[in-house]
Every structure is written in C-alpha cells, then in structure tokens.
Amino acid sequence: MRWDYPGVTTAAIYAEFAARDARGVSPAYERLAIAVSRDGELLARLGTLPPAKRQPNLLFGVVRFLGGPVGDPSAFHDYAVTNWPAIEEQLRGRATQTNEAGRCAVLLPVLAALPQPVALLDVGASAGLCLYPDRYTYRYGDHQIGSGQPVLDCAVTGMGPPAARPEVVWRAGLDLNPLDITDPVDFAWLDALIWPEHAHRRARLRAAAALAAAEPPLLARGDLVDDLPALAAQAPAAATLVVFHTSVLYQVPPSRREAFARVVRRLPGHWISNEVPDVLAYDTLPAPPDRALRNVLALDGIPLAWTRPHGQEIIWFG
Ligand SMILES: C[S@@+](CC[C@H](N)C(=O)[O-])C[C@H]1O[C@@H](n2cnc3c(N)ncnc32)[C@H](O)[C@@H]1O
C-alpha cells in the first residue's frame, strides 16, 4: 500500500488498506481500517504526522507493540485516544520493517536457476531473515524441499516447483535501520508487525529467528543507493552476486528508486526484485488476476510472475 500520493486522504488510505491489503487476509485489520477511515478524531491526530507515519500497518503495529487491543474497533479507538502521546512517540520513532521469511518461497525458483554458488545481498533486509533461502523448508503443493522448521508454504501456478535450494556462500543485508533478531525489543517489534490472526507467521518468525541467530548475517546500516556498491564489492568474486529486495521500494521516493535501478544494473551478477507493480518501470505487465495486492517478481528488470505479499503464492506469466 502506497501512502505518499499527493491528494490522497488518510481516510482513503485506510479504506483502501481495508479493501485491498486486509480483506480476506486479516478480518481484524479490515474492521479496524474501516473504522479508522470513518473516525474523525483519530484521523485528525494522524493528520498531524508526516504521511509515512500515518499508514495503517504502522499504527496497528504500534498499538499491538504497546499491548493495546486490535480485535474490537471501539476498544481500539478508546485505547488510541487515551494513549495517544505514547502512540505518537512510537509512530514517529519507528517504521514498518516486517521481515517475512516466507518471501523466500517466491525467490527460490529464480535463485535456484542461477549459476551456483551464490553470494546474496538483501537490500532493505530489516533483520536479514530473507538471507537464508538455503536453510528453510519449502512446500509447493505436495512437493517438499528440505526438512525442519520453518516450512514455507507456497501455491504455484504456471510452472513446476524448483528442484533444489541454492548454494549460498555469502549473505549480507543493507538497511537504513538493521534490526537485531537477538534483541528482545527488535524481536517484539517484528512480532507486533505480524497481523493478529497470523499465528503461522508468528511461529515462522520464531523459527527463522532461531536459525538466523545461530549464523548471523553481515548486516550493514546504509542507504540502498549510496551504500550498495561498497557492500557488493565485499562479495566473493567466485560466486554469482545476487542483489535482491522484497517489499522495500514502496518506502523509497520515486527519484531514489530510479537511482537505485541504475546502480544495481551496473553491478555484476543478477538482480531479483519482488515489489508492488508501480515502483519499477516495466515495458509491459499482464493484467493482474484479481484486485488483491500483489508483487511483481522480476529478474534483471524482466517481470516474471505475480506473487502474494507474504510469499504464499506465485502465478507465473504465460
Ligand atoms: C517492509 S520492510 C521489508 C523487509 C524485507 N525485505 C522483507 O521482505 O522481509 C522494508 C525495509 O526496507 C528498509 N528501507 C527502506 N528504505 C531504505 C533505503 N533507502 N535504504 C535501505 N533500506 C531501506 C526499511 O528500513 C525496512 O527494513
């Protein structure tokens, strides 16, 4: 969900979030978003914040982080009004950094098809949980790859599942604000960002965090345009460098997205993007299958498939 279009009201953003992001995915957040879209008092308070700080995922995550109620819109309203100073402080100080290991399930088919071994550089890595595609277990329908936890389930249409996991010899992440998966407060924030009904995603976060804590990635603090070349230069030359990013560019201003695409195209190796359709320029995209929110999976700027935001589905282009 983009929130930075000029002239788009906060009420419209919440209504759109209810209809596109939350419907069929989180009944609690759909109810809350509809309620906030009609709640003059909360909309006025949100209106005092910069646009990026008004977005539904951030507000709902902050209220969950603080222990507030998200199941009942009226209890949510009362909590938010009573606790607004604490909520505002968190809204101003935090950003949505959801780190969804499940997204590896949509990256895997592309990663596995590249020359091995690979050196992975995750741009906008959050806590780096997407840097372990070789360690997770995958279930594409009844085809399982690997064993152990977490198991990433993904429905695939239009092509068979990958045969194997990639061989990863180097993993590094770049983020404006890298999170430390072993830090209880960072972990609590990542947990609060998971939508209320998604117990399976909470279990997945715990399992992926345990795996990452045992072999922490190199996580660098920096900007995806200014600091990418220096980090990429640290990758071992004998491996295929794969720069990838999932659900990041919607947080980046348009001019910086273009600058990023120019920088990444100049690097050796390959570039995998998994982003909402309107943040990168494609020659052509097929019509989306429905109104649900989807990402476009692309290799070296060539769009390949629609994917669902938490990695639960791939629909390959024909
Ligand atoms: C929604 S999270 C996605 C995290 C991860 N890619 C995933 O899919 O699980 C977006 C991340 O991008 C980072 N980010 C946003 N703008 C950035 C920039 N200009 N440079 C580096 N990281 C950035 C944020 O800090 C955040 O951690």
Coordinates of C-alpha atoms and ligand atoms in Angstrom, one line a residue:
M1 CA 0.0 0.0 0.0
R2 CA 1.4 3.4 -1.0
W3 CA 0.6 6.4 1.2
D4 CA 2.5 9.1 -0.5
Y5 CA 0.3 10.0 -3.4
P6 CA -0.4 13.7 -3.3
G7 CA -4.1 14.5 -2.6
V8 CA -4.9 11.0 -1.1
T9 CA -6.6 11.5 2.2
T10 CA -5.7 9.4 5.3
A11 CA -9.4 8.2 5.3
A12 CA -8.9 6.9 1.8
I13 CA -5.7 5.2 2.7
Y14 CA -7.4 3.3 5.5
A15 CA -10.4 2.4 3.3
E16 CA -8.0 1.2 0.6
F17 CA -6.0 -0.8 3.1
A18 CA -9.2 -2.5 4.3
A19 CA -10.3 -3.4 0.8
R20 CA -7.0 -4.4 -0.8
D21 CA -4.5 -5.4 1.9
A22 CA -6.6 -6.8 4.7
R23 CA -9.8 -8.2 3.1
G24 CA -9.6 -12.0 3.1
V25 CA -6.2 -11.8 4.9
S26 CA -6.9 -10.2 8.3
P27 CA -10.6 -9.7 9.4
A28 CA -9.4 -7.8 12.5
Y29 CA -7.3 -5.3 10.5
E30 CA -10.1 -5.0 7.8
R31 CA -12.5 -4.0 10.6
L32 CA -10.1 -1.6 12.2
A33 CA -9.1 0.1 9.0
I34 CA -12.7 0.6 8.0
A35 CA -13.4 2.1 11.5
V36 CA -10.4 4.4 11.4
S37 CA -11.3 5.6 7.9
R38 CA -14.5 6.9 9.5
D39 CA -13.1 8.1 12.8
G40 CA -12.7 11.9 12.7
E41 CA -10.9 12.1 16.0
L42 CA -8.2 9.6 15.1
L43 CA -7.9 10.9 11.5
A44 CA -7.3 14.4 12.9
R45 CA -4.5 13.1 15.1
L46 CA -2.9 11.1 12.3
G47 CA -3.1 14.2 10.1
T48 CA -0.6 16.0 12.4
L49 CA 2.0 13.4 11.4
P50 CA 4.2 13.1 8.2
P51 CA 2.4 10.9 5.6
A52 CA 4.7 7.9 6.1
K53 CA 3.8 7.9 9.8
R54 CA 0.0 7.7 9.2
Q55 CA -0.1 4.3 7.5
P56 CA -2.3 1.6 8.9
N57 CA 0.3 -1.1 9.3
L58 CA 2.4 1.3 11.4
L59 CA -0.5 2.4 13.6
F60 CA -1.8 -1.1 14.2
G61 CA 1.7 -2.5 14.8
V62 CA 2.5 0.3 17.3
V63 CA -0.8 -0.4 19.2
R64 CA 0.0 -4.1 19.3
F65 CA 3.6 -3.3 20.4
L66 CA 2.3 -1.2 23.3
G67 CA -0.2 -4.0 24.3
G68 CA -3.3 -2.3 23.1
P69 CA -6.5 -4.0 21.7
V70 CA -6.9 -4.6 18.0
G71 CA -9.8 -7.0 18.0
D72 CA -12.6 -4.5 18.6
P73 CA -12.7 -1.1 16.8
S74 CA -14.4 0.7 19.7
A75 CA -11.8 -0.6 22.3
F76 CA -9.1 0.4 19.8
H77 CA -10.4 3.9 19.5
D78 CA -10.6 4.4 23.2
Y79 CA -7.1 3.0 23.7
A80 CA -5.7 5.1 20.9
V81 CA -7.2 8.3 22.2
T82 CA -6.2 7.7 25.8
N83 CA -2.7 6.6 25.0
W84 CA -2.0 9.0 22.0
P85 CA 1.2 10.6 23.4
A86 CA 2.9 7.1 23.7
I87 CA 1.5 6.0 20.3
E88 CA 2.7 9.2 18.6
E89 CA 6.2 8.8 20.0
Q90 CA 6.4 5.2 18.7
L91 CA 4.9 6.2 15.3
R92 CA 7.5 9.0 14.9
G93 CA 10.4 6.7 16.0
R94 CA 9.5 3.5 14.2
A95 CA 9.0 2.3 10.6
T96 CA 7.3 -0.8 9.2
Q97 CA 10.1 -3.3 8.9
T98 CA 8.1 -6.5 8.6
N99 CA 10.7 -9.2 7.9
E100 CA 8.9 -12.1 6.2
A101 CA 11.0 -15.3 5.7
G102 CA 8.0 -16.6 3.7
R103 CA 9.1 -14.4 0.8
C104 CA 12.0 -16.8 0.2
A105 CA 9.4 -19.2 -1.2
V106 CA 8.9 -16.8 -4.2
L107 CA 12.6 -16.0 -4.6
L108 CA 13.6 -19.7 -4.5
P109 CA 12.7 -20.6 -8.1
V110 CA 14.7 -17.7 -9.6
L111 CA 17.6 -18.1 -7.2
A112 CA 17.9 -21.9 -7.8
A113 CA 18.1 -21.3 -11.6
L114 CA 21.1 -19.0 -11.4
P115 CA 24.7 -20.2 -11.7
Q116 CA 25.8 -21.6 -8.3
P117 CA 27.1 -20.9 -5.8
V118 CA 25.5 -17.5 -5.0
A119 CA 26.5 -14.5 -2.8
L120 CA 23.3 -12.9 -1.5
L121 CA 22.9 -9.2 -0.9
D122 CA 19.5 -8.3 0.5
V123 CA 18.6 -4.7 0.1
G124 CA 16.2 -3.4 2.7
A125 CA 16.9 -6.5 4.7
S126 CA 15.3 -5.5 8.0
A127 CA 16.7 -8.3 10.4
G128 CA 18.0 -10.3 7.4
L129 CA 15.6 -13.2 7.6
C130 CA 15.3 -13.5 3.8
L131 CA 19.0 -14.3 3.7
Y132 CA 18.5 -18.0 4.4
P133 CA 16.7 -19.4 1.4
D134 CA 19.1 -22.4 1.5
R135 CA 18.1 -23.2 5.1
Y136 CA 14.3 -23.1 5.0
T137 CA 12.0 -25.9 4.1
Y138 CA 9.5 -25.3 1.2
R139 CA 6.2 -26.9 0.4
Y140 CA 4.9 -26.1 -3.1
G141 CA 1.6 -28.0 -3.1
D142 CA 2.6 -31.6 -2.3
H143 CA 6.3 -31.1 -3.4
Q144 CA 8.5 -30.5 -0.4
I145 CA 12.1 -29.3 -0.5
G146 CA 14.2 -29.7 2.7
S147 CA 13.2 -30.7 6.2
G148 CA 12.9 -28.9 9.5
Q149 CA 11.5 -25.6 10.5
P150 CA 10.3 -23.2 9.3
V151 CA 8.2 -24.7 6.5
L152 CA 7.3 -22.1 3.9
D153 CA 4.1 -23.0 2.0
C154 CA 3.6 -21.5 -1.4
A155 CA 1.0 -22.2 -4.2
V156 CA 2.4 -22.2 -7.7
T157 CA 0.6 -21.7 -11.0
G158 CA 2.1 -21.8 -14.4
M159 CA 5.4 -23.7 -13.8
G160 CA 6.7 -26.6 -11.7
P161 CA 8.4 -26.0 -8.4
P162 CA 12.2 -25.6 -8.2
A163 CA 14.2 -28.8 -7.8
A164 CA 16.6 -27.7 -5.2
R165 CA 17.7 -24.9 -2.9
P166 CA 20.6 -22.6 -3.8
E167 CA 24.1 -22.9 -2.5
V168 CA 24.8 -19.8 -0.6
V169 CA 28.4 -18.9 0.2
W170 CA 28.0 -15.3 1.4
R171 CA 25.0 -13.4 2.8
A172 CA 24.8 -9.7 3.6
G173 CA 22.0 -7.2 4.1
L174 CA 21.8 -3.5 3.8
D175 CA 19.2 -1.4 5.6
L176 CA 18.6 2.1 6.8
N177 CA 17.9 0.6 10.2
P178 CA 19.0 -3.0 10.5
L179 CA 17.2 -4.9 13.3
D180 CA 18.9 -7.4 15.5
I181 CA 16.9 -10.6 15.7
T182 CA 18.5 -11.5 19.0
D183 CA 17.5 -8.2 20.7
P184 CA 14.2 -8.7 22.6
V185 CA 12.9 -5.2 21.7
D186 CA 13.6 -5.6 18.0
F187 CA 12.1 -9.0 18.1
A188 CA 9.0 -7.7 19.9
W189 CA 8.6 -5.0 17.2
L190 CA 8.8 -7.6 14.4
D191 CA 6.3 -9.7 16.2
A192 CA 3.9 -6.8 16.6
L193 CA 4.1 -6.1 12.9
I194 CA 2.6 -9.6 12.1
W195 CA -1.1 -9.4 11.7
P196 CA -3.3 -10.6 14.6
E197 CA -4.7 -13.8 13.1
H198 CA -1.4 -14.9 11.6
A199 CA -0.2 -17.4 14.2
H200 CA 1.6 -19.4 11.5
R201 CA 3.6 -16.3 10.6
R202 CA 4.5 -15.7 14.3
A203 CA 5.7 -19.3 14.6
R204 CA 7.6 -18.8 11.3
L205 CA 9.3 -15.7 12.7
R206 CA 10.4 -17.6 15.8
A207 CA 11.8 -20.5 13.8
A208 CA 13.6 -18.2 11.3
A209 CA 15.0 -16.0 14.1
A210 CA 16.4 -19.1 15.8
L211 CA 18.1 -20.2 12.6
A212 CA 19.5 -16.7 11.8
A213 CA 20.7 -16.2 15.4
A214 CA 22.8 -19.4 15.0
E215 CA 24.6 -17.9 12.0
P216 CA 24.1 -14.1 12.0
P217 CA 24.3 -12.4 8.6
L218 CA 26.5 -9.4 7.8
L219 CA 24.0 -6.5 8.2
A220 CA 25.2 -3.1 7.2
R221 CA 23.5 0.2 8.0
G222 CA 23.1 2.3 4.9
D223 CA 21.1 3.6 2.0
L224 CA 20.2 1.4 -1.0
V225 CA 21.6 3.9 -3.5
D226 CA 24.6 5.4 -1.7
D227 CA 25.9 2.3 0.1
L228 CA 25.1 -0.6 -2.2
P229 CA 28.3 -0.6 -4.4
A230 CA 30.7 -0.7 -1.4
L231 CA 28.8 -3.7 0.2
A232 CA 28.5 -5.5 -3.1
A233 CA 32.3 -5.1 -3.5
Q234 CA 32.8 -7.3 -0.4
A235 CA 31.1 -10.3 -2.1
P236 CA 33.4 -13.2 -3.1
A237 CA 34.2 -12.9 -6.8
A238 CA 34.0 -16.7 -7.3
A239 CA 30.2 -16.7 -6.5
T240 CA 27.3 -15.2 -8.5
L241 CA 26.4 -12.0 -6.8
V242 CA 22.6 -11.8 -6.4
V243 CA 21.2 -8.4 -5.2
F244 CA 17.6 -8.8 -4.2
H245 CA 14.8 -6.9 -2.5
T246 CA 11.3 -7.7 -1.4
S247 CA 8.7 -5.2 -0.4
V248 CA 11.1 -2.3 0.0
L249 CA 10.8 0.2 -2.8
Y250 CA 7.3 1.4 -1.8
Q251 CA 9.2 3.1 1.1
V252 CA 11.6 4.8 -1.2
P253 CA 10.8 8.1 -3.1
P254 CA 10.4 7.7 -6.9
S255 CA 13.6 9.6 -7.8
R256 CA 15.7 7.3 -5.5
R257 CA 14.1 4.2 -6.9
E258 CA 15.3 5.2 -10.4
A259 CA 18.8 5.9 -9.0
F260 CA 18.7 2.5 -7.3
A261 CA 17.8 0.7 -10.5
R262 CA 20.7 2.5 -12.3
V263 CA 23.2 1.5 -9.5
V264 CA 22.0 -2.1 -9.4
R265 CA 22.2 -2.6 -13.2
R266 CA 25.9 -1.5 -13.1
L267 CA 26.8 -4.3 -10.6
P268 CA 28.0 -7.7 -11.7
G269 CA 25.7 -10.8 -11.3
H270 CA 21.9 -10.7 -11.1
W271 CA 19.1 -8.6 -9.7
I272 CA 15.9 -10.1 -8.3
S273 CA 13.1 -7.7 -7.3
N274 CA 9.8 -8.6 -5.7
E275 CA 7.9 -5.4 -5.4
V276 CA 4.5 -3.8 -5.9
P277 CA 3.9 -3.1 -9.6
D278 CA 4.2 0.6 -9.7
V279 CA 7.6 1.1 -8.2
L280 CA 9.8 -0.1 -11.1
A281 CA 9.3 0.6 -14.8
Y282 CA 8.4 -2.5 -16.9
D283 CA 7.8 -2.5 -20.6
T284 CA 4.6 -4.4 -20.1
L285 CA 2.8 -6.3 -17.4
P286 CA -0.1 -8.7 -17.9
A287 CA -3.4 -7.9 -16.2
P288 CA -3.4 -8.9 -12.5
P289 CA -5.6 -12.0 -11.7
D290 CA -7.8 -10.0 -9.3
R291 CA -7.9 -6.9 -7.1
A292 CA -5.8 -8.4 -4.3
L293 CA -2.5 -6.8 -3.5
R294 CA 0.3 -8.5 -5.5
N295 CA 4.0 -8.0 -6.0
V296 CA 5.8 -8.4 -9.3
L297 CA 8.8 -10.9 -9.3
A298 CA 11.4 -9.8 -11.8
L299 CA 14.9 -10.9 -12.8
D300 CA 17.3 -8.3 -14.1
G301 CA 14.3 -6.0 -14.6
I302 CA 12.3 -8.6 -16.6
P303 CA 8.9 -9.3 -15.0
L304 CA 8.3 -13.0 -14.4
A305 CA 5.4 -13.6 -12.1
W306 CA 2.7 -12.2 -9.7
T307 CA 3.4 -13.0 -6.1
R308 CA 1.4 -12.6 -2.9
P309 CA 3.0 -10.2 -0.3
H310 CA 3.9 -12.8 2.3
G311 CA 5.2 -15.3 -0.2
Q312 CA 2.2 -17.5 -0.2
E313 CA 1.6 -17.7 -4.0
I314 CA 3.4 -17.4 -7.3
I315 CA 1.5 -17.0 -10.6
W316 CA 4.0 -17.2 -13.5
F317 CA 3.3 -15.1 -16.5
G318 CA 2.3 -17.2 -19.5
Ligands
LIG1 C1 8.8 -3.7 4.7 S1 10.5 -4.0 5.2 C2 10.9 -5.4 4.2 C3 12.0 -6.2 4.8 C4 12.4 -7.4 4.0 N1 12.9 -7.0 2.7 C5 11.3 -8.5 3.8 O1 10.8 -8.6 2.7 O2 11.0 -9.2 4.8 C6 11.3 -2.7 4.2 C7 12.8 -2.4 4.7 O3 13.4 -1.6 3.8 C8 14.2 -0.7 4.6 N2 14.5 0.5 3.8 C9 13.6 1.5 3.4 N3 14.2 2.4 2.7 C10 15.5 2.1 2.6 C11 16.7 2.7 2.0 N4 16.6 3.8 1.3 N5 17.9 2.0 2.1 C12 18.0 0.9 2.8 N6 16.9 0.3 3.4 C13 15.7 0.9 3.3 C14 13.4 -0.4 5.8 O4 14.3 0.1 6.9 C15 12.8 -1.8 6.1 O5 13.6 -2.5 7.0

